[in-house]
């Protein structure tokens, strides 16, 4: 069994589940997952987690994602992308380039985004797309995401009453780029949708590091598998040398933040995940207790008999 992460380049026409299914056959193992769904029409980086690395999925998902998206103004669809039925169409008026760029840049920073109708987000225990397919109206939640960087990267093209242009986006997890495209259109007073999307980076991996499934099937997987040690950053990492602390962590005991001061700067254990290493190996991920902010609780434990 392999343990680590493989950055796969997902090609168009496959679901993320398809990629996992085919990777299981190629690698001859079942314990494989992915770190963030890509729609079938979307291409780009899809990191696969193998073996013990499946425990790192949520940790990795905290990292930023980067996209190149084509935005089309003048047409909106029910799914907010090119695959959906057209629900509104209007000729785009003469828009000044500076006006378009100002609208794009206005989304930099904190952004309150309504979850798209065709998504797997659950409302009252049911996925939104299930409501949509049944023709049932439901109030969609609004999420707060963060756009770290956004810019137009090519010329604006007018064709048949529509305008298209590409944008590059660096954002936090949970950001719907198709909804961002729609909202750019709303800012400009015209219908819009995302007509193409490529994910350039995800969970710390870039598109240049990714391999296709075909390439994976023809190579030694160990050439591309990134071990867990390469995934864990040094930020919020504690290298254990104290035997008492090692005993507590190895046995999944809760830890008080005040007790951590002698091991690490207290400011670094106030949020996010804490990674504990012993003799160079990851042994546990801890996180802040959701109800007891002065405590850290085990989040994921790694078995000691597997070299990860």
PDB file of C-alpha atoms in Angstrom:
ATOM      1  CA  UNK A   1       0.000   0.000   0.000  1.00  0.00           C
ATOM      2  CA  UNK A   2       1.192   3.492  -0.831  1.00  0.00           C
ATOM      3  CA  UNK A   3       1.049   6.439   1.593  1.00  0.00           C
ATOM      4  CA  UNK A   4       1.196  10.023   0.364  1.00  0.00           C
ATOM      5  CA  UNK A   5      -0.296  12.420  -2.158  1.00  0.00           C
ATOM      6  CA  UNK A   6      -0.375  12.326  -5.950  1.00  0.00           C
ATOM      7  CA  UNK A   7      -1.291  15.567  -7.734  1.00  0.00           C
ATOM      8  CA  UNK A   8      -3.391  14.386 -10.685  1.00  0.00           C
ATOM      9  CA  UNK A   9      -4.183  16.507 -13.719  1.00  0.00           C
ATOM     10  CA  UNK A  10      -7.905  15.880 -14.151  1.00  0.00           C
ATOM     11  CA  UNK A  11      -8.931  15.966 -17.778  1.00  0.00           C
ATOM     12  CA  UNK A  12     -12.338  17.113 -19.022  1.00  0.00           C
ATOM     13  CA  UNK A  13     -15.198  14.613 -19.098  1.00  0.00           C
ATOM     14  CA  UNK A  14     -14.377  12.839 -15.849  1.00  0.00           C
ATOM     15  CA  UNK A  15     -15.856  13.332 -12.416  1.00  0.00           C
ATOM     16  CA  UNK A  16     -13.559  13.444  -9.400  1.00  0.00           C
ATOM     17  CA  UNK A  17     -14.994  10.067  -8.403  1.00  0.00           C
ATOM     18  CA  UNK A  18     -14.006   8.688 -11.826  1.00  0.00           C
ATOM     19  CA  UNK A  19     -10.420   9.752 -11.161  1.00  0.00           C
ATOM     20  CA  UNK A  20     -10.385   8.014  -7.782  1.00  0.00           C
ATOM     21  CA  UNK A  21     -11.926   4.847  -9.271  1.00  0.00           C
ATOM     22  CA  UNK A  22      -9.309   4.662 -12.029  1.00  0.00           C
ATOM     23  CA  UNK A  23      -6.446   5.455  -9.649  1.00  0.00           C
ATOM     24  CA  UNK A  24      -7.517   2.567  -7.427  1.00  0.00           C
ATOM     25  CA  UNK A  25      -7.182   0.213 -10.381  1.00  0.00           C
ATOM     26  CA  UNK A  26      -3.822   1.633 -11.444  1.00  0.00           C
ATOM     27  CA  UNK A  27      -2.329   1.496  -7.944  1.00  0.00           C
ATOM     28  CA  UNK A  28      -4.056  -1.706  -6.846  1.00  0.00           C
ATOM     29  CA  UNK A  29      -5.370  -0.260  -3.575  1.00  0.00           C
ATOM     30  CA  UNK A  30      -8.725   0.929  -2.221  1.00  0.00           C
ATOM     31  CA  UNK A  31      -7.742   3.557   0.323  1.00  0.00           C
ATOM     32  CA  UNK A  32      -7.652   6.557  -2.006  1.00  0.00           C
ATOM     33  CA  UNK A  33      -9.589   9.810  -1.792  1.00  0.00           C
ATOM     34  CA  UNK A  34      -9.492  13.288  -3.315  1.00  0.00           C
ATOM     35  CA  UNK A  35      -9.137  16.702  -1.715  1.00  0.00           C
ATOM     36  CA  UNK A  36     -11.821  18.724  -3.463  1.00  0.00           C
ATOM     37  CA  UNK A  37     -14.378  17.996  -6.162  1.00  0.00           C
ATOM     38  CA  UNK A  38     -13.914  19.286  -9.699  1.00  0.00           C
ATOM     39  CA  UNK A  39     -16.929  19.320 -12.018  1.00  0.00           C
ATOM     40  CA  UNK A  40     -16.651  17.096 -15.123  1.00  0.00           C
ATOM     41  CA  UNK A  41     -16.017  20.019 -17.498  1.00  0.00           C
ATOM     42  CA  UNK A  42     -13.283  21.486 -15.295  1.00  0.00           C
ATOM     43  CA  UNK A  43      -9.639  20.514 -15.761  1.00  0.00           C
ATOM     44  CA  UNK A  44      -6.636  20.968 -13.527  1.00  0.00           C
ATOM     45  CA  UNK A  45      -5.069  19.880 -10.253  1.00  0.00           C
ATOM     46  CA  UNK A  46      -6.854  17.203  -8.222  1.00  0.00           C
ATOM     47  CA  UNK A  47      -4.605  15.942  -5.400  1.00  0.00           C
ATOM     48  CA  UNK A  48      -5.302  12.307  -4.470  1.00  0.00           C
ATOM     49  CA  UNK A  49      -4.550  11.128  -0.924  1.00  0.00           C
ATOM     50  CA  UNK A  50      -3.354   7.546  -0.443  1.00  0.00           C
ATOM     51  CA  UNK A  51      -3.298   5.316   2.608  1.00  0.00           C
ATOM     52  CA  UNK A  52      -2.326   7.170   5.786  1.00  0.00           C
ATOM     53  CA  UNK A  53      -2.426  10.465   3.874  1.00  0.00           C
ATOM     54  CA  UNK A  54      -6.240  10.238   3.687  1.00  0.00           C
ATOM     55  CA  UNK A  55      -6.115  11.539   7.257  1.00  0.00           C
ATOM     56  CA  UNK A  56      -4.634  14.787   5.949  1.00  0.00           C
ATOM     57  CA  UNK A  57      -7.551  15.688   3.671  1.00  0.00           C
ATOM     58  CA  UNK A  58      -9.084  18.381   5.876  1.00  0.00           C
ATOM     59  CA  UNK A  59      -5.652  19.730   6.818  1.00  0.00           C
ATOM     60  CA  UNK A  60      -4.740  20.122   3.143  1.00  0.00           C
ATOM     61  CA  UNK A  61      -8.085  21.656   2.222  1.00  0.00           C
ATOM     62  CA  UNK A  62      -7.315  24.647   4.422  1.00  0.00           C
ATOM     63  CA  UNK A  63      -4.828  25.827   1.815  1.00  0.00           C
ATOM     64  CA  UNK A  64      -5.613  28.283  -0.967  1.00  0.00           C
ATOM     65  CA  UNK A  65      -6.724  27.384  -4.472  1.00  0.00           C
ATOM     66  CA  UNK A  66      -5.871  29.119  -7.750  1.00  0.00           C
ATOM     67  CA  UNK A  67      -7.939  29.180 -10.939  1.00  0.00           C
ATOM     68  CA  UNK A  68      -8.055  30.537 -14.449  1.00  0.00           C
ATOM     69  CA  UNK A  69     -11.656  31.165 -15.464  1.00  0.00           C
ATOM     70  CA  UNK A  70     -13.322  32.430 -18.597  1.00  0.00           C
ATOM     71  CA  UNK A  71     -16.206  34.775 -17.873  1.00  0.00           C
ATOM     72  CA  UNK A  72     -18.930  35.349 -20.460  1.00  0.00           C
ATOM     73  CA  UNK A  73     -21.142  38.400 -20.088  1.00  0.00           C
ATOM     74  CA  UNK A  74     -24.538  38.463 -21.789  1.00  0.00           C
ATOM     75  CA  UNK A  75     -25.744  34.944 -21.002  1.00  0.00           C
ATOM     76  CA  UNK A  76     -26.654  33.285 -17.700  1.00  0.00           C
ATOM     77  CA  UNK A  77     -27.397  29.611 -17.116  1.00  0.00           C
ATOM     78  CA  UNK A  78     -29.201  27.641 -14.429  1.00  0.00           C
ATOM     79  CA  UNK A  79     -25.955  25.962 -13.327  1.00  0.00           C
ATOM     80  CA  UNK A  80     -23.882  29.178 -13.618  1.00  0.00           C
ATOM     81  CA  UNK A  81     -21.502  27.436 -16.039  1.00  0.00           C
ATOM     82  CA  UNK A  82     -21.501  26.432 -19.712  1.00  0.00           C
ATOM     83  CA  UNK A  83     -23.177  23.065 -19.077  1.00  0.00           C
ATOM     84  CA  UNK A  84     -26.506  24.462 -17.951  1.00  0.00           C
ATOM     85  CA  UNK A  85     -29.682  25.599 -19.671  1.00  0.00           C
ATOM     86  CA  UNK A  86     -29.697  29.264 -20.673  1.00  0.00           C
ATOM     87  CA  UNK A  87     -32.102  31.213 -18.461  1.00  0.00           C
ATOM     88  CA  UNK A  88     -31.325  34.796 -19.511  1.00  0.00           C
ATOM     89  CA  UNK A  89     -29.744  36.436 -22.486  1.00  0.00           C
ATOM     90  CA  UNK A  90     -29.143  40.102 -23.216  1.00  0.00           C
ATOM     91  CA  UNK A  91     -26.842  42.039 -25.513  1.00  0.00           C
ATOM     92  CA  UNK A  92     -24.052  43.567 -23.481  1.00  0.00           C
ATOM     93  CA  UNK A  93     -23.876  47.364 -23.817  1.00  0.00           C
ATOM     94  CA  UNK A  94     -20.629  49.151 -24.513  1.00  0.00           C
ATOM     95  CA  UNK A  95     -18.678  48.675 -21.314  1.00  0.00           C
ATOM     96  CA  UNK A  96     -15.500  50.558 -20.627  1.00  0.00           C
ATOM     97  CA  UNK A  97     -12.481  48.350 -19.957  1.00  0.00           C
ATOM     98  CA  UNK A  98     -11.742  50.281 -16.775  1.00  0.00           C
ATOM     99  CA  UNK A  99     -15.334  49.720 -15.623  1.00  0.00           C
ATOM    100  CA  UNK A 100     -14.986  45.953 -16.132  1.00  0.00           C
ATOM    101  CA  UNK A 101     -11.641  45.855 -14.318  1.00  0.00           C
ATOM    102  CA  UNK A 102     -13.075  47.898 -11.452  1.00  0.00           C
ATOM    103  CA  UNK A 103     -15.928  45.390 -11.096  1.00  0.00           C
ATOM    104  CA  UNK A 104     -13.477  42.472 -11.098  1.00  0.00           C
ATOM    105  CA  UNK A 105     -11.207  44.097  -8.517  1.00  0.00           C
ATOM    106  CA  UNK A 106     -14.147  44.907  -6.242  1.00  0.00           C
ATOM    107  CA  UNK A 107     -14.272  41.242  -5.215  1.00  0.00           C
ATOM    108  CA  UNK A 108     -10.803  41.338  -3.651  1.00  0.00           C
ATOM    109  CA  UNK A 109     -10.952  40.591   0.048  1.00  0.00           C
ATOM    110  CA  UNK A 110     -13.858  39.246   2.080  1.00  0.00           C
ATOM    111  CA  UNK A 111     -16.707  38.167  -0.155  1.00  0.00           C
ATOM    112  CA  UNK A 112     -20.195  37.059   0.870  1.00  0.00           C
ATOM    113  CA  UNK A 113     -21.203  34.491  -1.718  1.00  0.00           C
ATOM    114  CA  UNK A 114     -24.547  32.750  -2.108  1.00  0.00           C
ATOM    115  CA  UNK A 115     -24.112  29.021  -2.671  1.00  0.00           C
ATOM    116  CA  UNK A 116     -25.199  28.036  -6.208  1.00  0.00           C
ATOM    117  CA  UNK A 117     -28.462  26.191  -6.712  1.00  0.00           C
ATOM    118  CA  UNK A 118     -26.715  23.264  -8.396  1.00  0.00           C
ATOM    119  CA  UNK A 119     -24.320  22.283  -5.618  1.00  0.00           C
ATOM    120  CA  UNK A 120     -23.983  19.513  -3.056  1.00  0.00           C
ATOM    121  CA  UNK A 121     -24.388  21.835  -0.076  1.00  0.00           C
ATOM    122  CA  UNK A 122     -27.138  20.488   2.177  1.00  0.00           C
ATOM    123  CA  UNK A 123     -30.170  22.409   3.416  1.00  0.00           C
ATOM    124  CA  UNK A 124     -32.380  20.549   5.897  1.00  0.00           C
ATOM    125  CA  UNK A 125     -30.506  17.330   5.164  1.00  0.00           C
ATOM    126  CA  UNK A 126     -31.010  17.495   1.405  1.00  0.00           C
ATOM    127  CA  UNK A 127     -28.544  18.582  -1.285  1.00  0.00           C
ATOM    128  CA  UNK A 128     -29.390  21.788  -3.129  1.00  0.00           C
ATOM    129  CA  UNK A 129     -29.209  20.159  -6.543  1.00  0.00           C
ATOM    130  CA  UNK A 130     -31.878  17.694  -5.409  1.00  0.00           C
ATOM    131  CA  UNK A 131     -34.212  20.606  -4.685  1.00  0.00           C
ATOM    132  CA  UNK A 132     -33.319  22.123  -8.053  1.00  0.00           C
ATOM    133  CA  UNK A 133     -34.071  18.936  -9.993  1.00  0.00           C
ATOM    134  CA  UNK A 134     -37.401  18.591  -8.184  1.00  0.00           C
ATOM    135  CA  UNK A 135     -38.316  22.196  -8.980  1.00  0.00           C
ATOM    136  CA  UNK A 136     -38.543  23.104  -5.286  1.00  0.00           C
ATOM    137  CA  UNK A 137     -37.517  26.604  -4.249  1.00  0.00           C
ATOM    138  CA  UNK A 138     -35.318  26.788  -1.161  1.00  0.00           C
ATOM    139  CA  UNK A 139     -33.351  29.515   0.549  1.00  0.00           C
ATOM    140  CA  UNK A 140     -29.673  29.075  -0.252  1.00  0.00           C
ATOM    141  CA  UNK A 141     -27.045  29.810   2.394  1.00  0.00           C
ATOM    142  CA  UNK A 142     -24.551  32.642   2.050  1.00  0.00           C
ATOM    143  CA  UNK A 143     -20.905  31.826   2.770  1.00  0.00           C
ATOM    144  CA  UNK A 144     -18.051  34.159   3.597  1.00  0.00           C
ATOM    145  CA  UNK A 145     -14.958  33.431   1.502  1.00  0.00           C
ATOM    146  CA  UNK A 146     -11.829  35.449   0.788  1.00  0.00           C
ATOM    147  CA  UNK A 147     -10.442  36.438  -2.601  1.00  0.00           C
ATOM    148  CA  UNK A 148      -6.720  37.015  -2.088  1.00  0.00           C
ATOM    149  CA  UNK A 149      -5.992  38.068  -5.645  1.00  0.00           C
ATOM    150  CA  UNK A 150      -8.046  38.521  -8.796  1.00  0.00           C
ATOM    151  CA  UNK A 151      -7.198  40.092 -12.145  1.00  0.00           C
ATOM    152  CA  UNK A 152      -8.134  40.016 -15.792  1.00  0.00           C
ATOM    153  CA  UNK A 153      -5.380  38.326 -17.789  1.00  0.00           C
ATOM    154  CA  UNK A 154      -6.256  38.872 -21.449  1.00  0.00           C
ATOM    155  CA  UNK A 155      -8.178  41.065 -23.873  1.00  0.00           C
ATOM    156  CA  UNK A 156     -11.931  41.458 -23.725  1.00  0.00           C
ATOM    157  CA  UNK A 157     -13.529  39.837 -26.775  1.00  0.00           C
ATOM    158  CA  UNK A 158     -16.929  40.903 -28.110  1.00  0.00           C
ATOM    159  CA  UNK A 159     -18.852  38.355 -30.188  1.00  0.00           C
ATOM    160  CA  UNK A 160     -22.551  38.070 -31.039  1.00  0.00           C
ATOM    161  CA  UNK A 161     -23.530  40.535 -28.356  1.00  0.00           C
ATOM    162  CA  UNK A 162     -21.490  38.872 -25.588  1.00  0.00           C
ATOM    163  CA  UNK A 163     -18.192  39.765 -23.949  1.00  0.00           C
ATOM    164  CA  UNK A 164     -15.642  37.197 -22.776  1.00  0.00           C
ATOM    165  CA  UNK A 165     -12.400  37.517 -20.837  1.00  0.00           C
ATOM    166  CA  UNK A 166     -10.184  35.421 -18.573  1.00  0.00           C
ATOM    167  CA  UNK A 167      -9.490  36.063 -14.926  1.00  0.00           C
ATOM    168  CA  UNK A 168      -7.013  34.495 -12.532  1.00  0.00           C
ATOM    169  CA  UNK A 169      -8.190  33.989  -8.961  1.00  0.00           C
ATOM    170  CA  UNK A 170      -6.389  33.061  -5.751  1.00  0.00           C
ATOM    171  CA  UNK A 171      -8.930  32.244  -3.071  1.00  0.00           C
ATOM    172  CA  UNK A 172      -9.731  30.351   0.099  1.00  0.00           C
ATOM    173  CA  UNK A 173     -11.464  26.994   0.176  1.00  0.00           C
ATOM    174  CA  UNK A 174     -15.186  26.823  -0.573  1.00  0.00           C
ATOM    175  CA  UNK A 175     -15.175  29.592  -3.190  1.00  0.00           C
ATOM    176  CA  UNK A 176     -17.455  28.936  -6.169  1.00  0.00           C
ATOM    177  CA  UNK A 177     -15.772  30.470  -9.198  1.00  0.00           C
ATOM    178  CA  UNK A 178     -18.912  30.095 -11.324  1.00  0.00           C
ATOM    179  CA  UNK A 179     -20.831  32.160  -8.787  1.00  0.00           C
ATOM    180  CA  UNK A 180     -18.026  34.719  -8.819  1.00  0.00           C
ATOM    181  CA  UNK A 181     -18.489  35.018 -12.598  1.00  0.00           C
ATOM    182  CA  UNK A 182     -22.227  35.536 -12.138  1.00  0.00           C
ATOM    183  CA  UNK A 183     -21.618  38.175  -9.473  1.00  0.00           C
ATOM    184  CA  UNK A 184     -19.165  40.053 -11.700  1.00  0.00           C
ATOM    185  CA  UNK A 185     -21.971  40.222 -14.253  1.00  0.00           C
ATOM    186  CA  UNK A 186     -24.421  41.481 -11.607  1.00  0.00           C
ATOM    187  CA  UNK A 187     -21.940  44.180 -10.637  1.00  0.00           C
ATOM    188  CA  UNK A 188     -21.956  45.300 -14.277  1.00  0.00           C
ATOM    189  CA  UNK A 189     -25.731  44.942 -14.636  1.00  0.00           C
ATOM    190  CA  UNK A 190     -25.691  42.074 -17.148  1.00  0.00           C
ATOM    191  CA  UNK A 191     -26.316  38.301 -17.051  1.00  0.00           C
ATOM    192  CA  UNK A 192     -23.143  36.204 -16.916  1.00  0.00           C
ATOM    193  CA  UNK A 193     -21.750  32.722 -16.424  1.00  0.00           C
ATOM    194  CA  UNK A 194     -18.426  30.917 -16.169  1.00  0.00           C
ATOM    195  CA  UNK A 195     -17.748  29.449 -19.600  1.00  0.00           C
ATOM    196  CA  UNK A 196     -14.490  27.614 -18.811  1.00  0.00           C
ATOM    197  CA  UNK A 197     -12.396  26.786 -15.740  1.00  0.00           C
ATOM    198  CA  UNK A 198      -8.947  25.381 -14.960  1.00  0.00           C
ATOM    199  CA  UNK A 199      -7.695  24.803 -11.418  1.00  0.00           C
ATOM    200  CA  UNK A 200      -4.052  25.819 -11.416  1.00  0.00           C
ATOM    201  CA  UNK A 201      -3.235  25.021  -7.798  1.00  0.00           C
ATOM    202  CA  UNK A 202      -4.817  23.169  -4.889  1.00  0.00           C
ATOM    203  CA  UNK A 203      -3.710  22.039  -1.430  1.00  0.00           C
ATOM    204  CA  UNK A 204      -0.143  23.200  -2.027  1.00  0.00           C
ATOM    205  CA  UNK A 205       0.272  21.586  -5.481  1.00  0.00           C
ATOM    206  CA  UNK A 206       0.513  23.354  -8.826  1.00  0.00           C
ATOM    207  CA  UNK A 207      -0.541  22.216 -12.273  1.00  0.00           C
ATOM    208  CA  UNK A 208       3.115  21.817 -13.296  1.00  0.00           C
ATOM    209  CA  UNK A 209       3.508  19.076 -10.661  1.00  0.00           C
ATOM    210  CA  UNK A 210       0.432  17.124 -11.773  1.00  0.00           C
ATOM    211  CA  UNK A 211       0.379  13.965 -13.899  1.00  0.00           C
ATOM    212  CA  UNK A 212      -2.462  12.501 -15.922  1.00  0.00           C
ATOM    213  CA  UNK A 213      -3.904   9.085 -15.142  1.00  0.00           C
ATOM    214  CA  UNK A 214      -2.366   7.785 -18.363  1.00  0.00           C
ATOM    215  CA  UNK A 215       1.067   8.985 -17.281  1.00  0.00           C
ATOM    216  CA  UNK A 216       0.569   7.469 -13.839  1.00  0.00           C
ATOM    217  CA  UNK A 217      -0.286   4.084 -15.341  1.00  0.00           C
ATOM    218  CA  UNK A 218       3.023   4.019 -17.226  1.00  0.00           C
ATOM    219  CA  UNK A 219       5.368   5.064 -14.422  1.00  0.00           C
ATOM    220  CA  UNK A 220       6.573   3.923 -11.041  1.00  0.00           C
ATOM    221  CA  UNK A 221       4.055   5.609  -8.689  1.00  0.00           C
ATOM    222  CA  UNK A 222       6.810   6.322  -6.169  1.00  0.00           C
ATOM    223  CA  UNK A 223       8.283   8.771  -8.674  1.00  0.00           C
ATOM    224  CA  UNK A 224       5.328  11.106  -8.196  1.00  0.00           C
ATOM    225  CA  UNK A 225       3.932  10.274  -4.733  1.00  0.00           C
ATOM    226  CA  UNK A 226       4.644  13.035  -2.247  1.00  0.00           C
ATOM    227  CA  UNK A 227       5.162  11.551   1.257  1.00  0.00           C
ATOM    228  CA  UNK A 228       3.244  12.919   4.212  1.00  0.00           C
ATOM    229  CA  UNK A 229       6.413  14.599   5.494  1.00  0.00           C
ATOM    230  CA  UNK A 230       6.448  16.783   2.374  1.00  0.00           C
ATOM    231  CA  UNK A 231       2.810  17.807   2.874  1.00  0.00           C
ATOM    232  CA  UNK A 232       3.169  19.012   6.445  1.00  0.00           C
ATOM    233  CA  UNK A 233       4.504  22.558   6.662  1.00  0.00           C
ATOM    234  CA  UNK A 234       6.754  23.690   9.478  1.00  0.00           C
ATOM    235  CA  UNK A 235       4.173  26.254  10.547  1.00  0.00           C
ATOM    236  CA  UNK A 236       2.436  25.053  13.733  1.00  0.00           C
ATOM    237  CA  UNK A 237       4.693  21.993  13.833  1.00  0.00           C
ATOM    238  CA  UNK A 238       6.121  20.775  17.129  1.00  0.00           C
ATOM    239  CA  UNK A 239       9.066  18.374  17.170  1.00  0.00           C
ATOM    240  CA  UNK A 240       8.674  16.336  20.341  1.00  0.00           C
ATOM    241  CA  UNK A 241      11.735  15.488  22.380  1.00  0.00           C
ATOM    242  CA  UNK A 242      10.086  15.493  25.805  1.00  0.00           C
ATOM    243  CA  UNK A 243       9.049  11.938  26.703  1.00  0.00           C
ATOM    244  CA  UNK A 244       6.102  13.000  28.868  1.00  0.00           C
ATOM    245  CA  UNK A 245       4.638  15.041  26.008  1.00  0.00           C
ATOM    246  CA  UNK A 246       5.300  12.209  23.571  1.00  0.00           C
ATOM    247  CA  UNK A 247       3.402   9.794  25.845  1.00  0.00           C
ATOM    248  CA  UNK A 248       0.406  12.145  26.037  1.00  0.00           C
ATOM    249  CA  UNK A 249       0.291  12.761  22.281  1.00  0.00           C
ATOM    250  CA  UNK A 250       0.900   9.110  21.369  1.00  0.00           C
ATOM    251  CA  UNK A 251      -2.091   8.161  23.521  1.00  0.00           C
ATOM    252  CA  UNK A 252      -4.356  10.887  22.213  1.00  0.00           C
ATOM    253  CA  UNK A 253      -4.661  12.808  25.464  1.00  0.00           C
ATOM    254  CA  UNK A 254      -5.940  16.373  25.515  1.00  0.00           C
ATOM    255  CA  UNK A 255      -3.331  19.104  25.918  1.00  0.00           C
ATOM    256  CA  UNK A 256      -3.722  22.480  27.603  1.00  0.00           C
ATOM    257  CA  UNK A 257      -2.415  25.468  25.659  1.00  0.00           C
ATOM    258  CA  UNK A 258      -0.720  26.855  28.748  1.00  0.00           C
ATOM    259  CA  UNK A 259       1.315  23.662  28.985  1.00  0.00           C
ATOM    260  CA  UNK A 260       2.527  24.168  25.420  1.00  0.00           C
ATOM    261  CA  UNK A 261       4.318  27.444  26.079  1.00  0.00           C
ATOM    262  CA  UNK A 262       7.601  25.710  26.892  1.00  0.00           C
ATOM    263  CA  UNK A 263       7.438  23.777  23.608  1.00  0.00           C
ATOM    264  CA  UNK A 264       6.282  26.459  21.184  1.00  0.00           C
ATOM    265  CA  UNK A 265       5.346  30.132  21.037  1.00  0.00           C
ATOM    266  CA  UNK A 266       1.796  30.258  22.437  1.00  0.00           C
ATOM    267  CA  UNK A 267       0.606  32.475  19.584  1.00  0.00           C
ATOM    268  CA  UNK A 268       1.102  29.609  17.124  1.00  0.00           C
ATOM    269  CA  UNK A 269      -1.305  27.269  18.867  1.00  0.00           C
ATOM    270  CA  UNK A 270      -4.323  29.545  19.026  1.00  0.00           C
ATOM    271  CA  UNK A 271      -5.934  28.396  15.800  1.00  0.00           C
ATOM    272  CA  UNK A 272      -5.729  25.867  12.991  1.00  0.00           C
ATOM    273  CA  UNK A 273      -4.039  22.492  13.268  1.00  0.00           C
ATOM    274  CA  UNK A 274      -1.033  21.569  15.376  1.00  0.00           C
ATOM    275  CA  UNK A 275       1.275  18.935  13.912  1.00  0.00           C
ATOM    276  CA  UNK A 276       3.294  16.791  16.296  1.00  0.00           C
ATOM    277  CA  UNK A 277       6.408  15.017  15.041  1.00  0.00           C
ATOM    278  CA  UNK A 278       8.632  12.520  16.829  1.00  0.00           C
ATOM    279  CA  UNK A 279      11.955  11.346  15.416  1.00  0.00           C
ATOM    280  CA  UNK A 280      11.084  12.968  12.105  1.00  0.00           C
ATOM    281  CA  UNK A 281       7.688  11.317  11.692  1.00  0.00           C
ATOM    282  CA  UNK A 282       4.220  12.786  11.966  1.00  0.00           C
ATOM    283  CA  UNK A 283       2.413  11.119  14.857  1.00  0.00           C
ATOM    284  CA  UNK A 284      -0.662  13.290  15.324  1.00  0.00           C
ATOM    285  CA  UNK A 285      -2.634  16.346  14.270  1.00  0.00           C
ATOM    286  CA  UNK A 286      -4.336  18.284  17.033  1.00  0.00           C
ATOM    287  CA  UNK A 287      -6.811  21.131  16.847  1.00  0.00           C
ATOM    288  CA  UNK A 288      -8.389  23.642  19.175  1.00  0.00           C
ATOM    289  CA  UNK A 289     -11.268  22.165  21.156  1.00  0.00           C
ATOM    290  CA  UNK A 290     -14.504  23.646  19.685  1.00  0.00           C
ATOM    291  CA  UNK A 291     -16.025  24.240  23.128  1.00  0.00           C
ATOM    292  CA  UNK A 292     -12.920  24.647  25.296  1.00  0.00           C
ATOM    293  CA  UNK A 293     -10.606  27.247  23.711  1.00  0.00           C
ATOM    294  CA  UNK A 294      -7.875  26.626  26.293  1.00  0.00           C
ATOM    295  CA  UNK A 295      -7.530  22.986  25.202  1.00  0.00           C
ATOM    296  CA  UNK A 296      -6.163  21.116  22.192  1.00  0.00           C
ATOM    297  CA  UNK A 297      -7.756  17.830  21.207  1.00  0.00           C
ATOM    298  CA  UNK A 298      -6.577  15.056  18.854  1.00  0.00           C
ATOM    299  CA  UNK A 299      -7.825  15.446  15.295  1.00  0.00           C
ATOM    300  CA  UNK A 300      -5.984  12.684  13.437  1.00  0.00           C
ATOM    301  CA  UNK A 301      -3.621  10.023  14.756  1.00  0.00           C
ATOM    302  CA  UNK A 302      -1.024   8.228  12.640  1.00  0.00           C
ATOM    303  CA  UNK A 303       0.016   4.646  13.226  1.00  0.00           C
ATOM    304  CA  UNK A 304       3.613   4.265  14.358  1.00  0.00           C
ATOM    305  CA  UNK A 305       4.322   1.065  12.410  1.00  0.00           C
ATOM    306  CA  UNK A 306       4.018   2.669   8.987  1.00  0.00           C
ATOM    307  CA  UNK A 307       6.839   4.770   7.590  1.00  0.00           C
ATOM    308  CA  UNK A 308       5.104   7.883   6.327  1.00  0.00           C
TER     309      UNK A 308
END
